[in-house]
Amino acid sequence: MARMRYAEALRDALRSEMLRDDKVVLYGEDIGIYGGVFKVTRDLQAEFGDLRVRDTPISEQAMTYMCVGAAISGLKPVLEIMYADFLPLTLDALINQASVLPYLWPVRVPMVIRTQGGGGSGAGAQHSKSLDALVAHIPGIKVVSPVTPADAKGMLTAAIRDPNPVVFLEHKLLYNTSGEVPDGEHVVELGKAHILREGSDVTLIANSKMVLEAEKAAEDLAKRGISAEVIDLRSLRPLDTDTIVASVKKTSRAVVINEGWRFGGFGAEVAATITEQAFEYLDAPVCRIGGFDRPIPYSQPLEAAVLPDAEKIIAGVLAMDGRAG
Amino acid sequence: MSAPGARPLIDVTLVGAGGEYMDSAVLIEWTVTPGTAVEEGQTLAVVETAKAATEVTAPAKGVLQEQLAKPGEEVGIGAVLARIATGGSAREAPLPQQFNGHDPALAAATSNTAGLHKRLPAAFASPLAKRIAREHGIDLAGLKGTGPGGRIRRADVEAQLAEKQAQPVRADAQSRAPDLTSRPAESPRPPQATEGYRRAMAAHMVRAAAIPAFTLGLEIDGAKLFEARSRIKQQGGRATLNDLIISAVARTLRNHPRVNAQWDGAGVLFNADINIGIAVATDLGLVVPVLHRTDAMDVEAIAGRMADLRVKAQSQRLSPAEISGGTFSISNLGSFGITQFTAALNPPAAAILAVPAFRSVTLFEDGRLETRKLAHFALTADHRVLDGADVARFLQDLKISIESGNVLRGE
């Protein structure tokens, strides 16, 4: 085990997979000499050459189509989209090509789109979005969002080896977090949630950076005598409903937290699943905590006001009991 | 007895459960002593029939005047169990004194368990609280909720449950004599409960054994059932193999009215509806809740209803309506790993299907080794109604239905 930063763990996975399989290629804006805007691909072009680590023009649409073409021709492209805010430009390639081609022709589309989203750094309305729900809506595409450096390495490895298109969501505030990461080959199966903390009174279900906020909330709730279980979804699609439902059957309460907009957000999908599969175990309505239905403000105090955090999660839990924070 | 000129008396009679073979019940316990004021729908006594323990409730508000049977006594359907002195208001006075046990609508209205099972109109409670209350027979109407807006939560029901368990003997029972109800607090049900049930069951089985019966069996490949179950699970649904088999049987019965019939003493009586009774093992013994109009239900509905009936069966809270009217039965011992058995008839229905466990069997067929999921289905039939060929044709159709998988897709 080595302690490393989230960004380094991703780089470790990319490098290991490139060494293991020469079909793995990287595409993206400024990923070559510059090493990517968050330095995940630093030095990889020097090591693997500019055919395998390729800088592209500024056109997310063209880049994604190129990946689809490369993937069906036998390569395993990993595309970096600088900000998740630009995912809408990739949607035609994802919705009308990558996700459906295996259903129309005897082809596989083994590609990964790495991107980073989320707010909290004052990056403004066009560089702070969490569009998890937008991509998770598309059948045929896997969508994952690791939160720990170990999962970042293990899940990126699994994503590259997966024969399906995978959207790999990172969070800009996670790149500098650090943790223990297994040395050598480390693969984390996609589609499995992880119970980070066991509890008996309420289940907090979150993904990406919101997992850290849920853990903070659970710490605080413990001081108030409320035992919270924290589930890191890790994978939005496929969704590990078994883990979610088993936990809610145990605790009888659920709070679903996602950083994206609450309306039509991914939390709604989880909440509906719980209601369908564990209705008679619920002692209170499922509570959804999500971003306010607003563009993310540039001003950091305003940005903090619209984004979910531990405090809002705690308030949600207490409100389920009719208590005020 | 009551003083002349006092308030009008109303009989509390034991009503039947749809008219079948239930003709008597054993009184297990009185839950109210004479002289106590009772509300309409309040439980007065617990009785046990061949099929389930059930409750006798007050048909009207008043004062329990006298009890006419003792715990352990067998009472016939229609017998008067107790008398209630009513206040004499127009609303309370005229009530049916007798019930012939053949009218389901009337049974529902006056059923002894109707009060227990009817939806509580104003209970503002969480689904979990409702489930716990239903399983333990707690009336939510009397509870105060501590959740937001007064919502009744698990904690509220559990508090009530703890209180109920701490005081199994009613306060007023201690001050009145003679006291037929007092019993040790540790024993929520006196031992004769099982004996009464067993006695009724024994009588029913002797009746079944007197019927000339025969059994035919064939092997059915369950691969499509397993596929259907996983498909349903993938789609977020939930159905057991048994639910899928029930569905296939119900649809097959449509084309075999003779298998869905009974002997009425003079001839064959064809049943208009397909109501499948499912044998369920409970702590008390075997009970057979009935899925009414099974052929009109899709698999999802069957699965939901079965889950509900199983919970009720385990907590001995099945209503008379829920255990009556069966026209065909299924006994599934597959979950116990039983690979072959025949089931005893459940009169008056003319047939019962025994479903054992599916086993993976490798066969040499058409020059190739094939692995199949096989189970030996066995149908036991009343020979007064059915002949071998009738049963064989039914089993063949059931086999086609299950093996084609069409019926499992709801076609």
XYZ file of C-alpha atoms in Angstrom:
736
model
C 0.000 0.000 0.000
C 1.195 3.465 -0.772
C -0.395 6.691 0.253
C -1.197 8.780 -2.788
C -3.395 11.553 -4.034
C -6.588 10.816 -5.979
C -5.059 12.344 -9.138
C -1.972 10.162 -8.754
C -4.102 7.066 -8.258
C -5.860 7.793 -11.555
C -2.535 8.305 -13.281
C -1.311 5.021 -11.796
C -4.300 3.212 -13.305
C -3.854 4.853 -16.722
C -0.152 4.095 -16.832
C -0.558 0.485 -15.668
C -3.249 -0.217 -18.226
C -1.209 1.413 -21.009
C 1.731 -0.786 -20.101
C -0.486 -3.851 -19.924
C -2.399 -3.295 -23.159
C -1.098 -1.281 -26.117
C -4.666 -0.818 -27.353
C -5.246 1.695 -24.546
C -4.927 5.245 -25.880
C -5.613 8.627 -24.284
C -7.317 11.553 -25.995
C -8.122 15.006 -24.647
C -7.402 18.701 -24.591
C -3.968 19.564 -23.236
C -3.345 16.080 -21.888
C 0.077 15.819 -23.565
C 2.924 18.140 -22.605
C 0.686 20.083 -20.234
C -0.374 16.849 -18.496
C -4.068 17.711 -18.310
C -5.740 20.515 -16.442
C -5.593 18.479 -13.190
C -2.283 16.805 -14.071
C -3.732 13.309 -14.217
C -1.875 12.527 -17.477
C 1.414 14.184 -16.494
C 4.475 12.680 -18.267
C 2.433 10.001 -19.996
C 3.007 11.479 -23.459
C 6.750 11.489 -22.849
C 6.557 7.825 -21.895
C 4.097 6.526 -24.481
C 4.444 8.964 -27.386
C 1.981 11.291 -29.054
C 0.154 8.553 -30.910
C -1.052 6.979 -27.686
C -1.433 10.229 -25.712
C -3.015 12.603 -28.135
C -3.894 16.258 -27.755
C -7.110 17.097 -29.532
C -8.748 20.255 -30.838
C -11.348 21.939 -28.675
C -14.377 19.997 -29.852
C -15.881 17.573 -27.357
C -18.254 16.361 -30.019
C -15.473 15.485 -32.467
C -13.371 13.929 -29.687
C -16.186 11.652 -28.567
C -17.011 10.555 -32.107
C -13.335 9.817 -32.605
C -13.428 7.598 -29.498
C -16.463 5.712 -30.746
C -14.711 5.097 -34.060
C -11.472 4.089 -32.362
C -13.315 1.766 -29.981
C -15.187 -0.111 -32.681
C -11.920 -0.383 -34.633
C -10.276 -2.249 -31.776
C -8.659 0.425 -29.602
C -9.562 1.204 -26.013
C -9.696 4.992 -25.898
C -9.839 6.958 -22.665
C -11.074 10.466 -23.329
C -10.643 13.345 -20.916
C -13.393 15.942 -21.066
C -11.957 18.873 -19.205
C -15.176 19.820 -17.388
C -18.384 17.812 -16.933
C -20.182 20.994 -18.001
C -19.198 20.094 -21.578
C -20.787 16.629 -21.440
C -23.854 17.898 -23.336
C -21.579 18.267 -26.386
C -20.808 14.535 -26.207
C -24.405 13.407 -25.895
C -25.178 12.653 -29.526
C -22.154 10.394 -29.741
C -23.161 8.741 -26.464
C -26.921 8.497 -26.910
C -27.108 7.758 -30.623
C -23.851 5.902 -31.216
C -21.816 4.520 -28.316
C -24.760 3.172 -26.320
C -26.722 1.706 -29.233
C -24.162 0.355 -31.680
C -23.725 -2.967 -29.831
C -27.487 -3.445 -30.150
C -27.440 -2.793 -33.890
C -24.214 -4.435 -35.027
C -21.898 -7.126 -33.728
C -19.493 -4.569 -32.272
C -18.263 -3.536 -28.846
C -17.572 0.045 -27.820
C -14.905 -0.193 -25.102
C -14.335 3.489 -24.311
C -14.049 5.582 -21.192
C -14.926 9.239 -20.838
C -13.154 10.717 -17.839
C -14.449 14.037 -16.721
C -14.618 16.072 -13.553
C -17.542 17.993 -12.182
C -18.860 19.549 -9.050
C -18.666 22.871 -7.298
C -16.982 24.320 -4.253
C -14.081 26.132 -5.850
C -15.750 29.233 -7.215
C -15.376 28.082 -10.801
C -18.690 29.600 -11.855
C -21.833 28.399 -13.581
C -20.093 26.883 -16.622
C -17.401 24.899 -14.799
C -19.098 23.501 -11.690
C -21.966 21.283 -12.705
C -22.737 17.723 -11.636
C -24.457 16.138 -14.616
C -24.521 12.585 -13.235
C -28.243 12.160 -13.848
C -27.925 13.288 -17.455
C -25.549 10.479 -18.405
C -26.962 7.872 -16.009
C -30.257 8.196 -17.896
C -28.781 6.491 -20.976
C -29.102 2.701 -21.102
C -26.015 0.962 -22.412
C -23.583 3.254 -20.654
C -22.000 2.645 -17.282
C -21.601 5.644 -15.005
C -19.298 5.562 -12.008
C -17.979 8.110 -9.521
C -15.270 6.884 -7.141
C -14.559 8.937 -4.047
C -11.406 7.379 -2.552
C -7.983 7.221 -4.255
C -8.095 3.409 -3.964
C -11.434 3.255 -5.751
C -10.192 5.821 -8.286
C -7.422 3.417 -9.283
C -9.461 0.220 -9.015
C -12.512 1.527 -10.823
C -10.590 3.276 -13.619
C -8.764 -0.005 -14.240
C -12.111 -1.833 -14.360
C -13.595 0.874 -16.618
C -10.760 0.600 -19.142
C -11.121 -3.189 -19.231
C -14.909 -2.995 -19.540
C -16.184 -3.720 -23.060
C -18.914 -1.064 -22.692
C -18.780 2.729 -22.782
C -18.132 4.040 -19.271
C -18.525 7.632 -18.100
C -16.048 8.083 -15.278
C -17.002 11.035 -13.098
C -14.341 12.672 -10.975
C -14.746 15.693 -8.711
C -12.420 18.661 -8.868
C -12.157 18.852 -5.090
C -11.176 15.191 -4.796
C -7.951 15.346 -6.854
C -5.936 16.553 -3.887
C -7.433 14.191 -1.325
C -5.149 11.306 -0.447
C -5.412 7.804 0.917
C -3.966 4.317 0.874
C -3.915 2.732 -2.575
C -3.051 -0.933 -3.190
C 0.173 -1.467 -5.128
C 0.180 -3.331 -8.403
C -2.970 -4.555 -10.060
C -6.087 -3.326 -8.285
C -9.511 -3.785 -9.856
C -12.792 -2.724 -8.243
C -15.817 -4.300 -9.892
C -18.208 -1.707 -11.329
C -21.776 -1.831 -10.038
C -21.065 -2.458 -6.379
C -21.877 0.055 -3.682
C -19.745 0.224 -0.578
C -20.980 0.525 2.985
C -18.472 2.963 4.478
C -19.997 3.082 7.901
C -22.496 0.809 9.588
C -25.477 2.304 11.371
C -28.938 1.397 12.536
C -31.169 4.506 12.504
C -30.868 6.026 9.058
C -29.108 5.243 5.778
C -27.244 8.082 4.065
C -26.779 7.272 0.386
C -24.370 9.428 -1.582
C -21.863 9.455 -4.395
C -18.686 11.324 -5.290
C -17.731 14.168 -2.966
C -21.117 14.005 -1.228
C -19.928 10.776 0.389
C -17.418 12.843 2.374
C -20.195 15.210 3.448
C -22.360 12.228 4.438
C -19.520 10.870 6.574
C -19.142 14.228 8.297
C -22.882 14.302 8.894
C -22.796 10.772 10.312
C -20.073 11.806 12.776
C -22.171 14.699 13.984
C -25.362 12.646 14.136
C -23.576 10.044 16.276
C -22.982 12.779 18.871
C -26.727 13.385 18.869
C -27.399 9.689 19.454
C -28.422 8.924 15.879
C -26.629 6.011 14.257
C -26.240 6.635 10.520
C -25.160 4.093 7.933
C -23.240 5.622 5.020
C -23.374 4.043 1.582
C -20.997 5.170 -1.151
C -22.846 4.273 -4.346
C -19.597 4.310 -6.352
C -21.533 3.223 -9.418
C -24.710 4.945 -10.584
C -25.233 2.539 -13.426
C -25.451 -0.336 -12.859
C -26.982 0.653 -9.535
C -26.445 -1.698 -6.608
C -30.061 -1.792 -5.479
C -29.504 -4.877 -3.317
C -27.135 -3.041 -0.980
C -29.395 0.009 -0.817
C -32.569 -1.957 -0.149
C -30.950 -4.230 2.443
C -29.646 -1.207 4.329
C -32.961 0.623 4.277
C -34.747 -2.518 5.462
C -32.374 -2.437 8.408
C -32.619 1.271 9.264
C -36.129 2.109 7.956
C -35.020 5.587 6.919
C -33.103 6.892 3.955
C -31.556 10.182 2.942
C -30.273 10.329 -0.608
C -27.657 12.944 -1.356
C -26.401 14.022 -4.754
C -24.614 17.225 -5.625
C -26.494 17.709 -8.889
C -29.782 19.547 -9.093
C -32.367 17.911 -6.877
C -35.188 18.131 -9.433
C -34.959 15.104 -11.704
C -31.635 14.316 -10.083
C -30.108 10.931 -9.511
C -31.382 10.950 -5.929
C -34.917 10.724 -7.292
C -34.049 7.426 -8.973
C -32.649 6.015 -5.740
C -35.595 7.307 -3.709
C -38.081 5.732 -6.111
C -36.210 2.427 -6.023
C -36.371 2.401 -2.232
C -40.084 3.138 -2.282
C -40.690 0.344 -4.778
C -38.618 -2.274 -3.050
C -38.743 -1.422 0.648
C -42.004 0.489 1.082
C -43.232 -1.508 4.038
C -39.930 -0.977 5.832
C -40.014 2.816 5.676
C -40.739 4.727 8.845
C -40.538 8.122 7.127
C -40.593 9.380 3.540
C -37.257 9.121 1.744
C -35.478 12.467 2.026
C -33.619 13.882 -0.977
C -30.811 16.349 -0.513
C -29.550 17.911 -3.716
C -28.262 21.092 -5.223
C -30.685 23.997 -5.447
C -32.371 24.370 -8.813
C -30.099 27.212 -9.860
C -26.975 27.675 -11.941
C -23.983 27.384 -9.585
C -23.008 30.929 -8.461
C -19.502 32.262 -8.946
C -19.477 33.904 -5.496
C -18.234 31.290 -3.055
C -20.611 32.102 -0.164
C -23.528 31.914 -2.608
C -22.119 28.743 -4.117
C -21.920 27.168 -0.651
C -25.529 28.116 -0.092
C -26.803 26.193 -3.111
C -24.647 23.073 -2.748
C -25.463 20.230 -0.349
C -23.170 19.731 2.600
C -23.005 17.929 5.947
C -25.100 20.600 7.636
C -27.930 20.240 5.136
C -27.777 16.453 5.454
C -28.050 16.678 9.254
C -30.999 19.054 8.934
C -32.654 16.564 6.551
C -32.204 13.693 8.988
C -33.536 15.689 11.930
C -36.531 16.910 9.940
C -37.510 13.284 9.288
C -38.026 12.953 13.000
C -39.810 16.265 13.272
C -36.860 17.740 15.072
C -35.137 20.973 14.250
C -31.385 21.192 13.873
C -79.707 -13.147 32.748
C -80.736 -9.641 31.919
C -83.410 -7.813 33.836
C -86.788 -7.526 32.084
C -87.346 -4.194 30.457
C -83.672 -3.434 30.352
C -81.722 -2.571 27.265
C -82.324 -4.777 24.187
C -80.079 -7.783 23.855
C -78.089 -8.674 20.763
C -76.725 -12.150 20.106
C -73.099 -12.627 19.256
C -73.155 -15.600 16.900
C -70.365 -17.594 15.368
C -70.437 -16.971 11.650
C -69.182 -19.307 8.964
C -66.412 -18.672 6.525
C -68.127 -18.921 3.181
C -69.946 -22.130 3.828
C -67.392 -24.800 3.095
C -66.422 -27.520 5.466
C -66.128 -25.228 8.435
C -69.062 -26.131 10.608
C -67.641 -25.566 14.028
C -64.856 -23.869 15.918
C -63.172 -24.218 19.283
C -63.465 -21.282 21.618
C -59.936 -20.491 22.713
C -60.417 -17.565 25.038
C -62.645 -14.729 26.057
C -60.914 -11.387 25.904
C -63.709 -9.455 27.651
C -65.466 -10.348 30.884
C -69.225 -10.021 31.477
C -70.284 -6.587 32.608
C -67.665 -4.816 30.527
C -68.616 -2.046 28.102
C -67.626 -2.920 24.547
C -67.385 -0.965 21.338
C -68.649 -2.173 18.000
C -65.888 -4.188 16.337
C -64.056 -4.819 19.587
C -62.616 -8.308 19.949
C -64.627 -10.425 22.380
C -63.125 -13.854 21.911
C -60.665 -15.895 19.904
C -61.885 -19.051 18.180
C -60.052 -21.590 16.155
C -61.410 -23.286 13.067
C -59.921 -26.002 10.923
C -58.258 -23.261 8.966
C -57.091 -20.529 11.277
C -57.444 -18.757 14.550
C -59.854 -15.899 14.166
C -61.519 -13.323 16.323
C -65.123 -12.804 17.315
C -65.979 -9.128 17.476
C -68.866 -7.240 18.988
C -71.629 -6.606 16.420
C -72.712 -3.495 18.337
C -71.774 -1.164 21.124
C -73.070 -2.113 24.568
C -72.285 -4.105 27.664
C -71.273 -7.765 27.460
C -74.169 -9.384 29.321
C -73.284 -13.075 29.365
C -70.972 -15.636 27.878
C -72.607 -18.852 26.651
C -69.523 -20.947 25.949
C -66.357 -21.824 27.784
C -62.773 -21.894 26.501
C -62.000 -25.301 25.038
C -65.631 -25.883 24.052
C -66.513 -26.703 20.460
C -69.260 -24.443 19.116
C -71.247 -24.819 15.935
C -71.627 -22.199 13.240
C -74.632 -20.067 14.056
C -74.408 -20.823 17.771
C -74.878 -17.893 20.102
C -71.634 -17.237 21.930
C -72.610 -14.240 24.017
C -75.188 -11.530 24.468
C -74.646 -7.819 24.442
C -77.025 -5.363 26.062
C -77.201 -2.391 23.761
C -78.152 1.176 24.514
C -81.280 0.748 22.417
C -80.608 3.507 19.931
C -81.899 3.046 16.391
C -78.423 2.616 15.017
C -77.532 -0.239 17.290
C -80.707 -2.289 17.564
C -81.484 -4.120 14.323
C -78.708 -6.473 13.404
C -78.811 -9.853 11.731
C -79.371 -12.496 14.372
C -78.319 -15.354 12.161
C -75.991 -15.707 9.296
C -76.160 -18.610 6.916
C -72.543 -18.380 5.937
C -73.159 -18.353 2.180
C -73.126 -14.698 1.292
C -69.628 -13.286 0.991
C -70.873 -9.696 0.999
C -72.746 -10.222 4.220
C -69.819 -12.185 5.573
C -67.560 -9.243 4.896
C -69.939 -6.857 6.569
C -70.541 -8.889 9.679
C -67.486 -11.095 9.699
C -65.923 -11.534 13.057
C -62.609 -10.401 11.745
C -63.841 -7.547 9.611
C -63.025 -5.116 12.348
C -59.493 -6.354 12.510
C -58.732 -6.260 8.835
C -60.634 -3.264 7.563
C -58.541 -0.331 6.493
C -58.262 2.182 9.229
C -59.527 5.390 7.738
C -57.591 8.024 9.589
C -54.369 6.307 10.559
C -51.611 8.704 9.574
C -48.746 6.294 9.942
C -45.545 5.274 8.214
C -45.667 2.118 6.068
C -43.405 0.406 8.594
C -45.665 1.340 11.505
C -48.661 0.025 9.575
C -46.917 -3.227 8.836
C -45.875 -3.820 12.449
C -49.370 -2.918 13.625
C -50.946 -5.304 11.134
C -48.613 -8.125 12.132
C -49.400 -7.704 15.797
C -53.046 -6.789 15.534
C -52.622 -3.309 16.945
C -55.316 -0.780 16.186
C -53.587 2.369 14.951
C -56.692 4.439 15.482
C -56.036 4.571 19.188
C -52.413 5.621 18.865
C -50.894 9.035 19.098
C -48.111 9.655 16.605
C -44.914 11.402 17.664
C -43.625 11.978 14.123
C -43.915 15.163 12.088
C -47.553 16.266 11.870
C -48.538 13.516 14.314
C -47.431 10.684 12.050
C -47.427 7.329 13.834
C -43.946 5.884 13.660
C -42.361 2.555 14.446
C -41.458 3.771 17.924
C -45.100 4.558 18.700
C -46.328 1.130 17.616
C -43.515 -0.632 19.421
C -44.286 1.262 22.605
C -47.894 0.136 22.322
C -46.777 -3.407 21.621
C -44.513 -3.433 24.673
C -47.395 -2.177 26.794
C -49.709 -4.833 25.379
C -47.219 -7.585 26.041
C -46.583 -6.370 29.572
C -50.316 -6.570 30.397
C -51.781 -9.670 28.819
C -54.523 -9.785 31.457
C -56.929 -6.889 31.240
C -57.178 -4.714 34.281
C -60.904 -5.236 34.687
C -60.469 -9.018 34.572
C -58.739 -9.004 37.894
C -61.548 -7.412 39.833
C -64.395 -9.538 38.541
C -65.460 -13.063 39.314
C -66.003 -15.649 37.993
C -62.941 -15.150 35.887
C -62.628 -17.433 32.899
C -59.981 -15.376 31.228
C -57.157 -15.145 33.697
C -54.107 -17.132 32.754
C -50.382 -16.871 33.301
C -48.842 -13.815 31.699
C -46.106 -15.877 30.002
C -48.613 -17.912 28.020
C -50.300 -15.727 25.418
C -52.142 -18.747 23.993
C -53.314 -21.633 26.143
C -52.221 -25.118 25.100
C -55.624 -26.132 23.790
C -55.093 -23.760 20.860
C -52.967 -26.298 19.072
C -55.137 -29.182 20.197
C -58.263 -27.500 18.867
C -56.636 -26.787 15.571
C -55.252 -30.282 15.332
C -58.634 -31.794 16.138
C -60.313 -29.843 13.354
C -57.493 -30.669 10.973
C -57.773 -34.347 11.869
C -61.503 -34.365 11.124
C -60.886 -32.626 7.811
C -58.209 -35.143 6.797
C -60.415 -38.105 7.721
C -63.033 -36.584 5.428
C -60.407 -36.245 2.694
C -59.236 -39.820 3.129
C -62.784 -41.099 2.617
C -62.746 -39.712 -0.929
C -61.682 -42.130 -3.684
C -58.542 -40.471 -4.935
C -55.683 -41.194 -7.294
C -52.475 -39.442 -8.238
C -50.726 -38.898 -11.575
C -47.385 -37.238 -12.057
C -45.057 -36.001 -14.760
C -41.756 -34.215 -14.973
C -41.742 -30.571 -15.927
C -38.730 -28.575 -17.045
C -38.565 -25.381 -14.995
C -35.874 -23.541 -16.983
C -38.355 -20.922 -18.180
C -39.576 -20.384 -14.634
C -36.060 -19.620 -13.429
C -35.532 -17.308 -16.409
C -38.790 -15.511 -15.706
C -37.883 -15.102 -12.060
C -34.540 -13.494 -12.849
C -36.094 -11.319 -15.551
C -38.657 -10.049 -13.080
C -35.918 -9.439 -10.525
C -33.860 -7.506 -13.062
C -36.868 -5.330 -13.756
C -37.046 -4.552 -10.061
C -39.962 -6.875 -9.385
C -40.200 -9.787 -7.069
C -41.792 -13.145 -7.655
C -41.065 -16.588 -6.307
C -41.075 -19.746 -8.399
C -44.266 -20.609 -6.558
C -45.925 -17.363 -7.694
C -45.046 -18.170 -11.294
C -46.361 -21.732 -10.942
C -49.605 -20.412 -9.436
C -49.988 -18.137 -12.441
C -49.386 -20.991 -14.901
C -51.802 -23.272 -13.036
C -54.536 -20.623 -12.952
C -54.314 -20.071 -16.676
C -54.229 -23.777 -17.431
C -57.297 -24.335 -15.263
C -59.283 -22.050 -17.576
C -59.227 -24.805 -20.198
C -59.920 -27.582 -17.709
C -63.148 -26.736 -15.860
C -63.462 -30.296 -14.590
C -60.198 -29.956 -12.654
C -61.616 -26.792 -11.086
C -64.746 -28.567 -9.881
C -66.083 -30.470 -6.873
C -68.442 -33.321 -5.994
C -71.579 -31.925 -4.401
C -73.118 -35.230 -3.291
C -75.225 -35.740 -6.386
C -73.015 -34.698 -9.234
C -70.143 -32.561 -10.402
C -70.339 -28.897 -9.510
C -68.268 -26.740 -11.831
C -66.875 -23.656 -10.119
C -67.341 -20.391 -11.950
C -64.225 -18.782 -10.493
C -60.686 -20.090 -10.286
C -59.670 -19.633 -6.648
C -56.384 -21.324 -5.850
C -55.596 -22.246 -2.259
C -51.917 -22.291 -1.363
C -50.726 -24.513 1.470
C -48.646 -22.461 3.917
C -46.793 -23.962 6.865
C -47.150 -21.873 10.025
C -46.110 -22.313 13.640
C -49.623 -23.476 14.440
C -49.832 -25.841 11.482
C -50.926 -25.934 7.887
C -53.218 -23.175 6.614
C -54.473 -22.686 3.084
C -55.059 -19.031 2.182
C -56.943 -18.564 -1.076
C -56.131 -16.320 -4.030
C -59.579 -15.425 -5.290
C -59.988 -15.213 -9.064
C -56.365 -16.181 -9.507
C -56.722 -16.333 -13.279
C -57.528 -12.633 -13.386
C -54.284 -11.724 -11.590
C -50.943 -11.167 -13.274
C -47.775 -12.566 -11.732
C -47.030 -9.298 -9.986
C -50.447 -9.266 -8.347
C -50.082 -12.896 -7.316
C -46.663 -12.219 -5.804
C -47.935 -9.216 -3.867
C -51.016 -10.977 -2.592
C -49.080 -14.101 -1.622
C -46.554 -12.052 0.342
C -49.437 -10.432 2.195
C -51.228 -13.728 2.853
C -48.036 -15.395 4.063
C -47.465 -12.654 6.635
C -51.063 -12.915 7.783
C -50.886 -16.697 7.921
C -47.782 -16.599 10.104
C -49.386 -14.166 12.513
C -52.664 -16.122 12.401
C -54.601 -13.130 11.197
C -56.241 -14.510 8.089
C -59.863 -13.483 7.773
C -62.514 -16.121 7.045
C -62.838 -14.709 3.519
C -59.129 -15.218 2.960
C -59.279 -18.939 3.689
C -62.545 -19.778 1.959
C -63.792 -20.432 -1.511
C -60.798 -22.419 -2.770
C -61.552 -24.409 -5.928
C -58.093 -25.941 -6.415
C -55.028 -26.265 -4.180
C -51.287 -26.213 -4.586
C -48.828 -27.624 -2.078
C -45.208 -26.681 -2.710
C -42.555 -28.403 -0.618
C -39.744 -27.468 -2.988
C -38.179 -25.092 -0.493
C -37.664 -28.038 1.863
C -35.730 -29.875 -0.836
C -38.456 -32.517 -1.190
C -38.045 -34.086 -4.608
C -41.215 -36.161 -4.825
C -44.495 -36.303 -2.923
C -48.233 -36.541 -3.295
C -50.598 -34.167 -1.519
C -53.753 -35.062 0.382
C -56.984 -33.740 -1.090
C -58.348 -30.533 0.393
C -62.103 -31.045 0.070
C -64.356 -29.904 -1.369
C -61.904 -29.066 -4.205
C -61.486 -32.058 -6.490
C -57.766 -31.695 -7.087
C -54.519 -30.669 -5.468
C -51.146 -30.213 -7.120
C -47.937 -31.272 -5.369
C -44.926 -29.214 -6.442
C -41.529 -30.520 -5.323
C -38.035 -29.040 -5.735
C -36.483 -28.629 -9.164
C -33.281 -30.625 -9.655
C -30.613 -30.208 -12.306
C -30.623 -33.472 -14.227
C -28.303 -34.317 -17.096
C -30.004 -36.386 -19.793
C -28.856 -38.041 -22.959
C -31.262 -36.759 -25.590
C -31.065 -36.738 -29.374
C -27.482 -37.841 -29.193
C -26.488 -35.003 -26.913
C -26.054 -34.444 -23.188
C -28.577 -31.879 -21.962
C -28.949 -30.442 -18.490
C -32.512 -29.778 -17.410
C -34.170 -28.332 -14.331
C -36.765 -30.982 -13.654
C -39.411 -31.463 -11.018
C -41.924 -34.268 -10.642
C -45.319 -32.528 -10.433
C -48.076 -34.756 -9.020
C -51.792 -34.108 -9.157
C -54.067 -35.889 -6.707
C -57.691 -35.988 -7.833
C -61.131 -36.907 -6.530
C -62.099 -39.900 -8.703
C -65.795 -39.073 -8.381
C -65.119 -35.943 -10.419
C -62.046 -36.693 -12.488
C -60.691 -39.634 -14.450
C -57.098 -40.397 -15.288
C -57.318 -38.919 -18.767
C -58.736 -35.622 -17.426
C -55.819 -35.251 -15.072
C -53.299 -36.348 -17.683
C -54.565 -33.752 -20.159
C -54.418 -31.055 -17.509
C -50.861 -31.985 -16.537
C -49.801 -32.051 -20.186
C -51.180 -28.566 -20.725
C -49.565 -27.331 -17.534
C -46.259 -28.749 -18.716
C -46.585 -26.991 -22.075
C -47.561 -23.791 -20.345
C -44.598 -23.821 -17.961
C -42.070 -25.054 -20.497
C -43.100 -22.645 -23.252
C -42.841 -19.734 -20.869
C -45.666 -17.935 -22.725
C -47.924 -17.828 -19.754
C -45.131 -16.429 -17.612
C -44.868 -13.416 -19.866
C -48.483 -12.688 -19.038
C -49.808 -13.875 -22.410
